[in-house]
DNA sequence: TTTAAACAGGATAAATTTATCCGAAATAAA
DNA sequence: TTTATTTCGGATAAATTTATCCTGTTTAAA
């Protein structure tokens, strides 16, 4: 469904959000450990999220990553997915036609569009705060 | 969503089905042309589908690929996807936890599961005949 | 000012996916 | 039997994704 990079990106963002919600900044090392991802590769992904103004990075001692608390409810999963994988997954044709076109539909268009739209809705309406709270309370998990 | 190989596989199967439904056998060359896919790569994918008894291949002059007509309504998209991409897409965790587990859910589990199940239902209830008929009647398309 | 911690980013490597090439085997028709 | 057609399958190559390494820059604390 999502690329590995995107999976790591989503998990990292949720982990950072869960900590930022408590005023804690987290390091790359801590992130990689808690989401069980390769450190250097995760760094690349966090660079993307930083460039897209989804996370804020701070260099130097006591540096790390954080998300400004007022953003926690305005960053949606779709923002992260779009930054890393693009929006083809919830906008493109299921079997690879150049574009998904009502007037020139592929054979699975009608049914696929419904699924794709429900994915789109999920991504576009789920923000980081809800996910972070569940992780913090121990209701959901980021690894294993 | 699906791999390129899987997209080609789905399109090829639908094209073969549309022709088999009329008693016509089609060649690799014809398939690749009509679904707009690389010929040699498509051959590999058709070999997989042949090994999985989804399509029947016939070598030699006037050879090609066909699907036994009694199978047209019992081969589902899920069979094709499973043969090529495996079933992780409609069974696995959305952000890559080892397995999707109710008792140890990831943060997007509850919402994602719904989407994933609707994809699963789509794949498991859509058989080749319905798709083939729409292509044949010009209601849907396999290329461009 | 020095030092250590931490991210940035370029270069490179490994793994996987996508794609091509070619000789072998099968088959029907000439 | 010969020939032309067509799939099979192994080898290889190209492209993309995933992952690692290493040097540089920033920053706070000692
Ligand atoms: S045209 Fe294929 S999903 Fe819309
Ligand atoms: S645990 Fe992630 S989708 Fe179920």
mmCIF file of C-alpha atoms (C1' of nucleotides) and ligand atoms in Angstrom:
data_model
loop_
_atom_site.group_PDB
_atom_site.id
_atom_site.type_symbol
_atom_site.label_atom_id
_atom_site.label_comp_id
_atom_site.label_asym_id
_atom_site.label_seq_id
_atom_site.Cartn_x
_atom_site.Cartn_y
_atom_site.Cartn_z
ATOM 1 C CA UNK A 1 0.000 0.000 0.000
ATOM 2 C CA UNK A 2 2.471 2.632 1.202
ATOM 3 C CA UNK A 3 6.218 2.546 0.514
ATOM 4 C CA UNK A 4 8.584 1.620 3.323
ATOM 5 C CA UNK A 5 9.723 5.252 3.400
ATOM 6 C CA UNK A 6 6.135 6.370 3.868
ATOM 7 C CA UNK A 7 5.481 3.834 6.600
ATOM 8 C CA UNK A 8 8.513 5.082 8.499
ATOM 9 C CA UNK A 9 7.435 8.663 7.859
ATOM 10 C CA UNK A 10 3.983 8.083 9.291
ATOM 11 C CA UNK A 11 5.298 6.275 12.344
ATOM 12 C CA UNK A 12 8.004 8.868 12.966
ATOM 13 C CA UNK A 13 5.513 11.710 12.699
ATOM 14 C CA UNK A 14 3.169 10.025 15.166
ATOM 15 C CA UNK A 15 6.001 9.383 17.597
ATOM 16 C CA UNK A 16 7.225 12.968 17.358
ATOM 17 C CA UNK A 17 3.657 14.202 17.772
ATOM 18 C CA UNK A 18 3.114 12.089 20.865
ATOM 19 C CA UNK A 19 6.192 13.652 22.452
ATOM 20 C CA UNK A 20 5.644 17.190 21.227
ATOM 21 C CA UNK A 21 2.234 16.986 22.796
ATOM 22 C CA UNK A 22 4.069 16.761 26.108
ATOM 23 C CA UNK A 23 6.612 19.397 25.231
ATOM 24 C CA UNK A 24 9.386 16.886 24.596
ATOM 25 C CA UNK A 25 11.771 17.078 21.670
ATOM 26 C CA UNK A 26 13.045 13.709 20.389
ATOM 27 C CA UNK A 27 16.266 12.709 18.673
ATOM 28 C CA UNK A 28 16.685 10.742 15.474
ATOM 29 C CA UNK A 29 18.195 7.926 17.474
ATOM 30 C CA UNK A 30 15.216 7.831 19.815
ATOM 31 C CA UNK A 31 12.759 7.934 16.939
ATOM 32 C CA UNK A 32 14.413 5.103 15.018
ATOM 33 C CA UNK A 33 14.536 3.014 18.159
ATOM 34 C CA UNK A 34 10.901 3.536 19.068
ATOM 35 C CA UNK A 35 9.490 2.950 15.599
ATOM 36 C CA UNK A 36 11.993 0.183 14.777
ATOM 37 C CA UNK A 37 13.412 1.716 11.588
ATOM 38 C CA UNK A 38 16.902 2.087 10.093
ATOM 39 C CA UNK A 39 18.421 5.242 11.518
ATOM 40 C CA UNK A 40 20.126 6.762 8.462
ATOM 41 C CA UNK A 41 17.194 6.058 6.200
ATOM 42 C CA UNK A 42 14.820 7.555 8.721
ATOM 43 C CA UNK A 43 17.010 10.667 8.756
ATOM 44 C CA UNK A 44 16.391 11.146 5.025
ATOM 45 C CA UNK A 45 12.668 10.856 5.499
ATOM 46 C CA UNK A 46 12.690 13.329 8.375
ATOM 47 C CA UNK A 47 14.571 15.748 6.133
ATOM 48 C CA UNK A 48 11.693 15.566 3.683
ATOM 49 C CA UNK A 49 9.152 16.151 6.432
ATOM 50 C CA UNK A 50 11.224 19.075 7.712
ATOM 51 C CA UNK A 51 11.472 20.651 4.244
ATOM 52 C CA UNK A 52 7.708 20.317 3.922
ATOM 53 C CA UNK A 53 7.262 22.080 7.248
ATOM 54 C CA UNK A 54 5.594 19.089 8.787
ATOM 55 C CA UNK A 55 8.224 18.650 11.484
ATOM 56 C CA UNK A 56 10.747 21.132 12.854
ATOM 57 C CA UNK A 57 14.356 20.042 13.191
ATOM 58 C CA UNK A 58 16.842 21.561 15.617
ATOM 59 C CA UNK A 59 20.559 20.942 15.275
ATOM 60 C CA UNK A 60 23.216 20.735 17.931
ATOM 61 C CA UNK A 61 23.222 19.483 21.480
ATOM 62 C CA UNK A 62 19.728 18.835 22.799
ATOM 63 C CA UNK A 63 18.567 19.098 19.212
ATOM 64 C CA UNK A 64 16.092 16.752 17.588
ATOM 65 C CA UNK A 65 12.657 16.857 16.056
ATOM 66 C CA UNK A 66 9.404 18.342 17.215
ATOM 67 C CA UNK A 67 6.063 19.479 15.884
ATOM 68 C CA UNK A 68 4.691 22.820 16.943
ATOM 69 C CA UNK A 69 1.752 22.029 19.171
ATOM 70 C CA UNK A 70 -0.690 24.233 17.276
ATOM 71 C CA UNK A 71 0.018 22.100 14.209
ATOM 72 C CA UNK A 72 -0.867 18.782 15.779
ATOM 73 C CA UNK A 73 -4.488 19.065 14.767
ATOM 74 C CA UNK A 74 -3.850 20.491 11.324
ATOM 75 C CA UNK A 75 -1.362 17.971 10.007
ATOM 76 C CA UNK A 76 -3.215 15.103 8.402
ATOM 77 C CA UNK A 77 -1.957 11.724 7.284
ATOM 78 C CA UNK A 78 -2.545 12.864 3.728
ATOM 79 C CA UNK A 79 0.075 15.595 4.168
ATOM 80 C CA UNK A 80 2.672 13.024 5.145
ATOM 81 C CA UNK A 81 1.750 10.508 2.467
ATOM 82 C CA UNK A 82 1.687 13.212 -0.164
ATOM 83 C CA UNK A 83 5.119 14.504 0.856
ATOM 84 C CA UNK A 84 6.696 11.060 0.634
ATOM 85 C CA UNK A 85 4.725 8.917 -1.833
ATOM 86 C CA UNK A 86 2.771 11.545 -3.721
ATOM 87 C CA UNK A 87 -0.999 11.423 -4.050
ATOM 88 C CA UNK A 88 -1.286 8.769 -6.716
ATOM 89 C CA UNK A 89 -2.413 6.206 -4.176
ATOM 90 C CA UNK A 90 -5.639 8.032 -3.441
ATOM 91 C CA UNK A 91 -6.082 9.826 -6.730
ATOM 92 C CA UNK A 92 -4.668 7.578 -9.477
ATOM 93 C CA UNK A 93 -6.161 4.706 -11.454
ATOM 94 C CA UNK A 94 -6.038 1.334 -9.720
ATOM 95 C CA UNK A 95 -4.527 -0.481 -12.686
ATOM 96 C CA UNK A 96 -2.287 2.280 -13.957
ATOM 97 C CA UNK A 97 -4.171 4.158 -16.660
ATOM 98 C CA UNK A 98 -2.567 7.578 -17.086
ATOM 99 C CA UNK A 99 -5.316 9.278 -15.190
ATOM 100 C CA UNK A 100 -8.494 8.128 -13.557
ATOM 101 C CA UNK A 101 -11.131 9.414 -15.890
ATOM 102 C CA UNK A 102 -14.905 9.136 -15.535
ATOM 103 C CA UNK A 103 -15.367 9.384 -19.274
ATOM 104 C CA UNK A 104 -12.744 6.766 -20.039
ATOM 105 C CA UNK A 105 -12.832 4.441 -17.048
ATOM 106 C CA UNK A 106 -10.826 1.261 -16.552
ATOM 107 C CA UNK A 107 -12.770 -1.937 -15.813
ATOM 108 C CA UNK A 108 -12.447 -1.623 -12.037
ATOM 109 C CA UNK A 109 -13.036 2.113 -11.909
ATOM 110 C CA UNK A 110 -16.500 2.215 -10.348
ATOM 111 C CA UNK A 111 -15.689 -0.128 -7.487
ATOM 112 C CA UNK A 112 -12.114 0.933 -7.014
ATOM 113 C CA UNK A 113 -13.012 4.570 -6.798
ATOM 114 C CA UNK A 114 -15.129 3.903 -3.743
ATOM 115 C CA UNK A 115 -12.305 2.157 -1.943
ATOM 116 C CA UNK A 116 -9.823 4.788 -3.004
ATOM 117 C CA UNK A 117 -12.084 7.570 -1.828
ATOM 118 C CA UNK A 118 -12.548 5.961 1.544
ATOM 119 C CA UNK A 119 -8.775 5.733 1.846
ATOM 120 C CA UNK A 120 -8.549 9.343 0.802
ATOM 121 C CA UNK A 121 -11.106 10.369 3.358
ATOM 122 C CA UNK A 122 -9.277 8.440 6.058
ATOM 123 C CA UNK A 123 -5.986 10.128 5.194
ATOM 124 C CA UNK A 124 -7.483 13.570 4.825
ATOM 125 C CA UNK A 125 -9.443 13.548 8.062
ATOM 126 C CA UNK A 126 -7.042 11.831 10.447
ATOM 127 C CA UNK A 127 -4.708 14.286 12.109
ATOM 128 C CA UNK A 128 -1.634 13.617 14.180
ATOM 129 C CA UNK A 129 -3.118 14.535 17.527
ATOM 130 C CA UNK A 130 -5.690 11.736 17.550
ATOM 131 C CA UNK A 131 -3.068 9.173 16.624
ATOM 132 C CA UNK A 132 -0.558 10.535 19.115
ATOM 133 C CA UNK A 133 -3.010 10.381 22.001
ATOM 134 C CA UNK A 134 -3.790 6.733 21.384
ATOM 135 C CA UNK A 135 -0.122 5.859 21.288
ATOM 136 C CA UNK A 136 0.516 7.794 24.465
ATOM 137 C CA UNK A 137 -2.307 6.147 26.328
ATOM 138 C CA UNK A 138 -1.089 2.706 25.272
ATOM 139 C CA UNK A 139 -4.156 2.017 23.126
ATOM 140 C CA UNK A 140 -2.053 1.593 20.008
ATOM 141 C CA UNK A 141 1.545 0.806 19.122
ATOM 142 C CA UNK A 142 4.270 1.822 16.707
ATOM 143 C CA UNK A 143 6.401 -1.298 16.655
ATOM 144 C CA UNK A 144 6.505 -5.119 16.622
ATOM 145 C CA UNK B 1 -1.392 0.356 -4.557
ATOM 146 C CA UNK B 2 -0.579 -2.614 -6.810
ATOM 147 C CA UNK B 3 2.842 -3.300 -8.324
ATOM 148 C CA UNK B 4 3.372 -2.697 -12.045
ATOM 149 C CA UNK B 5 3.536 -6.467 -12.514
ATOM 150 C CA UNK B 6 0.167 -6.831 -10.833
ATOM 151 C CA UNK B 7 -1.400 -4.052 -12.888
ATOM 152 C CA UNK B 8 -0.235 -5.754 -16.084
ATOM 153 C CA UNK B 9 -1.461 -9.083 -14.745
ATOM 154 C CA UNK B 10 -4.932 -7.758 -14.042
ATOM 155 C CA UNK B 11 -5.200 -6.050 -17.404
ATOM 156 C CA UNK B 12 -3.869 -9.086 -19.265
ATOM 157 C CA UNK B 13 -6.297 -11.401 -17.496
ATOM 158 C CA UNK B 14 -9.226 -9.147 -18.331
ATOM 159 C CA UNK B 15 -8.166 -8.924 -21.968
ATOM 160 C CA UNK B 16 -7.754 -12.682 -22.228
ATOM 161 C CA UNK B 17 -11.101 -13.169 -20.513
ATOM 162 C CA UNK B 18 -12.853 -10.793 -22.904
ATOM 163 C CA UNK B 19 -11.544 -12.820 -25.838
ATOM 164 C CA UNK B 20 -11.994 -16.258 -24.314
ATOM 165 C CA UNK B 21 -15.594 -15.306 -23.726
ATOM 166 C CA UNK B 22 -15.907 -15.237 -27.499
ATOM 167 C CA UNK B 23 -13.867 -18.359 -28.032
ATOM 168 C CA UNK B 24 -10.800 -16.492 -29.200
ATOM 169 C CA UNK B 25 -7.279 -17.322 -28.085
ATOM 170 C CA UNK B 26 -4.878 -14.373 -27.944
ATOM 171 C CA UNK B 27 -1.112 -14.143 -28.371
ATOM 172 C CA UNK B 28 1.386 -12.476 -26.050
ATOM 173 C CA UNK B 29 2.040 -9.903 -28.735
ATOM 174 C CA UNK B 30 -1.645 -9.051 -29.020
ATOM 175 C CA UNK B 31 -2.063 -8.862 -25.260
ATOM 176 C CA UNK B 32 0.901 -6.532 -24.748
ATOM 177 C CA UNK B 33 -0.339 -4.330 -27.544
ATOM 178 C CA UNK B 34 -3.886 -4.076 -26.252
ATOM 179 C CA UNK B 35 -2.977 -3.437 -22.634
ATOM 180 C CA UNK B 36 0.036 -1.257 -23.495
ATOM 181 C CA UNK B 37 2.647 -3.227 -21.568
ATOM 182 C CA UNK B 38 6.236 -4.342 -22.240
ATOM 183 C CA UNK B 39 6.047 -7.649 -24.080
ATOM 184 C CA UNK B 40 8.828 -9.658 -22.415
ATOM 185 C CA UNK B 41 7.852 -8.536 -18.940
ATOM 186 C CA UNK B 42 4.240 -9.397 -19.629
ATOM 187 C CA UNK B 43 5.380 -12.871 -20.685
ATOM 188 C CA UNK B 44 6.858 -13.439 -17.231
ATOM 189 C CA UNK B 45 3.660 -12.404 -15.566
ATOM 190 C CA UNK B 46 1.583 -14.646 -17.810
ATOM 191 C CA UNK B 47 3.863 -17.519 -16.867
ATOM 192 C CA UNK B 48 2.956 -16.925 -13.239
ATOM 193 C CA UNK B 49 -0.738 -16.852 -14.046
ATOM 194 C CA UNK B 50 -0.343 -20.036 -16.107
ATOM 195 C CA UNK B 51 1.466 -21.846 -13.276
ATOM 196 C CA UNK B 52 -1.308 -20.788 -10.919
ATOM 197 C CA UNK B 53 -3.886 -22.238 -13.326
ATOM 198 C CA UNK B 54 -5.504 -18.892 -13.854
ATOM 199 C CA UNK B 55 -4.796 -18.804 -17.587
ATOM 200 C CA UNK B 56 -4.001 -21.636 -19.968
ATOM 201 C CA UNK B 57 -1.065 -21.264 -22.326
ATOM 202 C CA UNK B 58 -0.679 -23.072 -25.625
ATOM 203 C CA UNK B 59 2.633 -23.177 -27.450
ATOM 204 C CA UNK B 60 3.334 -23.311 -31.177
ATOM 205 C CA UNK B 61 1.557 -21.933 -34.184
ATOM 206 C CA UNK B 62 -1.859 -20.516 -33.354
ATOM 207 C CA UNK B 63 -0.870 -20.775 -29.734
ATOM 208 C CA UNK B 64 -1.437 -18.100 -27.132
ATOM 209 C CA UNK B 65 -3.404 -17.636 -23.943
ATOM 210 C CA UNK B 66 -6.974 -18.382 -23.015
ATOM 211 C CA UNK B 67 -9.154 -18.922 -19.986
ATOM 212 C CA UNK B 68 -11.498 -21.855 -19.893
ATOM 213 C CA UNK B 69 -14.946 -20.384 -20.163
ATOM 214 C CA UNK B 70 -16.302 -22.166 -17.115
ATOM 215 C CA UNK B 71 -13.611 -20.413 -15.074
ATOM 216 C CA UNK B 72 -14.538 -16.887 -16.087
ATOM 217 C CA UNK B 73 -16.968 -16.513 -13.210
ATOM 218 C CA UNK B 74 -14.821 -18.245 -10.616
ATOM 219 C CA UNK B 75 -11.582 -16.352 -11.070
ATOM 220 C CA UNK B 76 -11.609 -13.271 -8.870
ATOM 221 C CA UNK B 77 -9.316 -10.284 -8.851
ATOM 222 C CA UNK B 78 -8.031 -11.498 -5.497
ATOM 223 C CA UNK B 79 -6.703 -14.655 -7.169
ATOM 224 C CA UNK B 80 -4.648 -12.592 -9.580
ATOM 225 C CA UNK B 81 -3.405 -10.118 -6.991
ATOM 226 C CA UNK B 82 -2.521 -12.914 -4.609
ATOM 227 C CA UNK B 83 -0.565 -14.777 -7.300
ATOM 228 C CA UNK B 84 1.507 -11.724 -8.188
ATOM 229 C CA UNK B 85 1.692 -9.383 -5.185
ATOM 230 C CA UNK B 86 0.667 -11.693 -2.379
ATOM 231 C CA UNK B 87 -2.152 -10.869 0.000
ATOM 232 C CA UNK B 88 -0.382 -8.357 2.204
ATOM 233 C CA UNK B 89 -2.209 -5.493 0.575
ATOM 234 C CA UNK B 90 -5.580 -6.593 1.890
ATOM 235 C CA UNK B 91 -4.417 -8.459 4.963
ATOM 236 C CA UNK B 92 -1.315 -6.702 6.296
ATOM 237 C CA UNK B 93 -0.862 -3.718 8.602
ATOM 238 C CA UNK B 94 -1.071 -0.343 6.880
ATOM 239 C CA UNK B 95 2.147 0.964 8.385
ATOM 240 C CA UNK B 96 4.131 -2.251 8.338
ATOM 241 C CA UNK B 97 3.763 -3.885 11.756
ATOM 242 C CA UNK B 98 4.628 -7.557 11.414
ATOM 243 C CA UNK B 99 1.014 -8.559 11.477
ATOM 244 C CA UNK B 100 -2.254 -6.737 11.822
ATOM 245 C CA UNK B 101 -3.348 -7.628 15.303
ATOM 246 C CA UNK B 102 -6.531 -6.591 17.088
ATOM 247 C CA UNK B 103 -4.866 -6.956 20.465
ATOM 248 C CA UNK B 104 -1.803 -4.960 19.477
ATOM 249 C CA UNK B 105 -3.091 -2.487 16.903
ATOM 250 C CA UNK B 106 -1.134 0.249 15.182
ATOM 251 C CA UNK B 107 -2.493 3.820 15.470
ATOM 252 C CA UNK B 108 -4.394 3.667 12.189
ATOM 253 C CA UNK B 109 -5.667 0.129 12.619
ATOM 254 C CA UNK B 110 -9.350 0.810 13.272
ATOM 255 C CA UNK B 111 -9.838 3.110 10.312
ATOM 256 C CA UNK B 112 -7.420 1.401 8.003
ATOM 257 C CA UNK B 113 -8.967 -1.973 8.538
ATOM 258 C CA UNK B 114 -12.257 -0.728 7.148
ATOM 259 C CA UNK B 115 -10.636 0.543 3.985
ATOM 260 C CA UNK B 116 -8.567 -2.572 3.630
ATOM 261 C CA UNK B 117 -11.590 -4.793 4.098
ATOM 262 C CA UNK B 118 -13.529 -2.923 1.463
ATOM 263 C CA UNK B 119 -10.606 -3.420 -0.906
ATOM 264 C CA UNK B 120 -10.556 -7.055 0.048
ATOM 265 C CA UNK B 121 -14.233 -7.416 -0.575
ATOM 266 C CA UNK B 122 -13.892 -5.719 -3.946
ATOM 267 C CA UNK B 123 -11.092 -8.060 -4.965
ATOM 268 C CA UNK B 124 -12.769 -11.171 -3.625
ATOM 269 C CA UNK B 125 -16.145 -10.567 -5.223
ATOM 270 C CA UNK B 126 -15.198 -9.206 -8.621
ATOM 271 C CA UNK B 127 -14.722 -11.960 -11.164
ATOM 272 C CA UNK B 128 -13.267 -11.775 -14.622
ATOM 273 C CA UNK B 129 -16.513 -12.178 -16.512
ATOM 274 C CA UNK B 130 -18.035 -8.926 -15.275
ATOM 275 C CA UNK B 131 -14.921 -6.996 -16.123
ATOM 276 C CA UNK B 132 -14.536 -8.671 -19.505
ATOM 277 C CA UNK B 133 -18.097 -7.865 -20.541
ATOM 278 C CA UNK B 134 -17.664 -4.174 -19.804
ATOM 279 C CA UNK B 135 -14.487 -4.039 -21.835
ATOM 280 C CA UNK B 136 -16.110 -5.871 -24.697
ATOM 281 C CA UNK B 137 -19.117 -3.587 -24.773
ATOM 282 C CA UNK B 138 -16.872 -0.532 -24.786
ATOM 283 C CA UNK B 139 -18.019 0.618 -21.350
ATOM 284 C CA UNK B 140 -14.506 0.433 -19.951
ATOM 285 C CA UNK B 141 -10.957 0.451 -21.253
ATOM 286 C CA UNK B 142 -7.608 -1.224 -20.710
ATOM 287 C CA UNK B 143 -5.231 1.393 -22.043
ATOM 288 C CA UNK B 144 -4.386 5.105 -22.273
ATOM 289 C "C1'" DT C 1 37.257 28.564 23.102
ATOM 290 C "C1'" DT C 2 36.954 23.849 23.025
ATOM 291 C "C1'" DT C 3 34.278 19.912 22.918
ATOM 292 C "C1'" DA C 4 30.612 16.826 22.265
ATOM 293 C "C1'" DA C 5 25.987 16.105 20.535
ATOM 294 C "C1'" DA C 6 22.981 16.186 16.886
ATOM 295 C "C1'" DC C 7 21.014 17.085 12.188
ATOM 296 C "C1'" DA C 8 22.190 17.990 6.853
ATOM 297 C "C1'" DG C 9 23.339 16.189 2.788
ATOM 298 C "C1'" DG C 10 26.308 14.039 -0.739
ATOM 299 C "C1'" DA C 11 28.235 9.609 -2.188
ATOM 300 C "C1'" DT C 12 27.768 4.957 -2.360
ATOM 301 C "C1'" DA C 13 26.011 0.308 -1.829
ATOM 302 C "C1'" DA C 14 22.514 -3.345 -1.439
ATOM 303 C "C1'" DA C 15 18.136 -5.104 -2.569
ATOM 304 C "C1'" DT C 16 14.114 -5.269 -5.194
ATOM 305 C "C1'" DT C 17 11.367 -4.331 -9.108
ATOM 306 C "C1'" DT C 18 10.977 -3.628 -13.815
ATOM 307 C "C1'" DA C 19 12.478 -4.719 -18.289
ATOM 308 C "C1'" DT C 20 15.120 -6.932 -22.192
ATOM 309 C "C1'" DC C 21 17.511 -10.662 -24.737
ATOM 310 C "C1'" DC C 22 18.084 -15.070 -26.491
ATOM 311 C "C1'" DG C 23 18.219 -20.006 -27.157
ATOM 312 C "C1'" DA C 24 15.212 -24.081 -26.261
ATOM 313 C "C1'" DA C 25 10.967 -26.552 -26.659
ATOM 314 C "C1'" DA C 26 6.467 -27.256 -28.561
ATOM 315 C "C1'" DT C 27 3.228 -27.255 -32.193
ATOM 316 C "C1'" DA C 28 0.635 -26.722 -36.430
ATOM 317 C "C1'" DA C 29 0.889 -26.055 -41.200
ATOM 318 C "C1'" DA C 30 3.284 -26.395 -45.557
ATOM 319 C "C1'" DT D 1 10.105 -33.603 -42.635
ATOM 320 C "C1'" DT D 2 10.871 -28.938 -42.790
ATOM 321 C "C1'" DT D 3 9.555 -24.513 -41.499
ATOM 322 C "C1'" DA D 4 7.431 -20.768 -39.211
ATOM 323 C "C1'" DT D 5 5.148 -19.428 -35.061
ATOM 324 C "C1'" DT D 6 4.721 -19.053 -30.347
ATOM 325 C "C1'" DT D 7 5.452 -19.833 -25.357
ATOM 326 C "C1'" DC D 8 9.171 -21.189 -21.724
ATOM 327 C "C1'" DG D 9 12.732 -20.046 -18.930
ATOM 328 C "C1'" DG D 10 17.438 -18.683 -17.803
ATOM 329 C "C1'" DA D 11 20.665 -14.801 -17.956
ATOM 330 C "C1'" DT D 12 21.321 -10.175 -17.833
ATOM 331 C "C1'" DA D 13 20.536 -5.253 -17.592
ATOM 332 C "C1'" DA D 14 18.263 -0.956 -16.172
ATOM 333 C "C1'" DA D 15 15.715 1.585 -12.897
ATOM 334 C "C1'" DT D 16 13.962 2.396 -8.492
ATOM 335 C "C1'" DT D 17 13.733 1.794 -3.639
ATOM 336 C "C1'" DT D 18 15.905 0.925 0.531
ATOM 337 C "C1'" DA D 19 19.809 1.398 3.327
ATOM 338 C "C1'" DT D 20 24.532 2.814 4.919
ATOM 339 C "C1'" DC D 21 28.597 5.789 5.443
ATOM 340 C "C1'" DC D 22 31.054 9.770 6.054
ATOM 341 C "C1'" DT D 23 32.062 14.639 6.245
ATOM 342 C "C1'" DG D 24 30.298 19.119 7.239
ATOM 343 C "C1'" DT D 25 27.562 22.403 9.922
ATOM 344 C "C1'" DT D 26 25.091 23.908 13.895
ATOM 345 C "C1'" DT D 27 24.543 24.428 18.680
ATOM 346 C "C1'" DA D 28 24.784 24.269 23.678
ATOM 347 C "C1'" DA D 29 27.441 23.255 27.448
ATOM 348 C "C1'" DA D 30 31.818 22.706 29.716
HETATM 349 S S1 LIG E 1 -9.877 4.827 -14.423
HETATM 350 FE FE1 LIG E 1 -9.035 3.207 -13.283
HETATM 351 S S2 LIG E 1 -9.681 3.727 -11.293
HETATM 352 FE FE2 LIG E 1 -10.592 5.300 -12.445
HETATM 353 S S1 LIG E 2 -2.233 -3.268 13.137
HETATM 354 FE FE1 LIG E 2 -1.865 -1.794 11.620
HETATM 355 S S2 LIG E 2 -3.607 -2.040 10.383
HETATM 356 FE FE2 LIG E 2 -4.014 -3.469 11.940
#
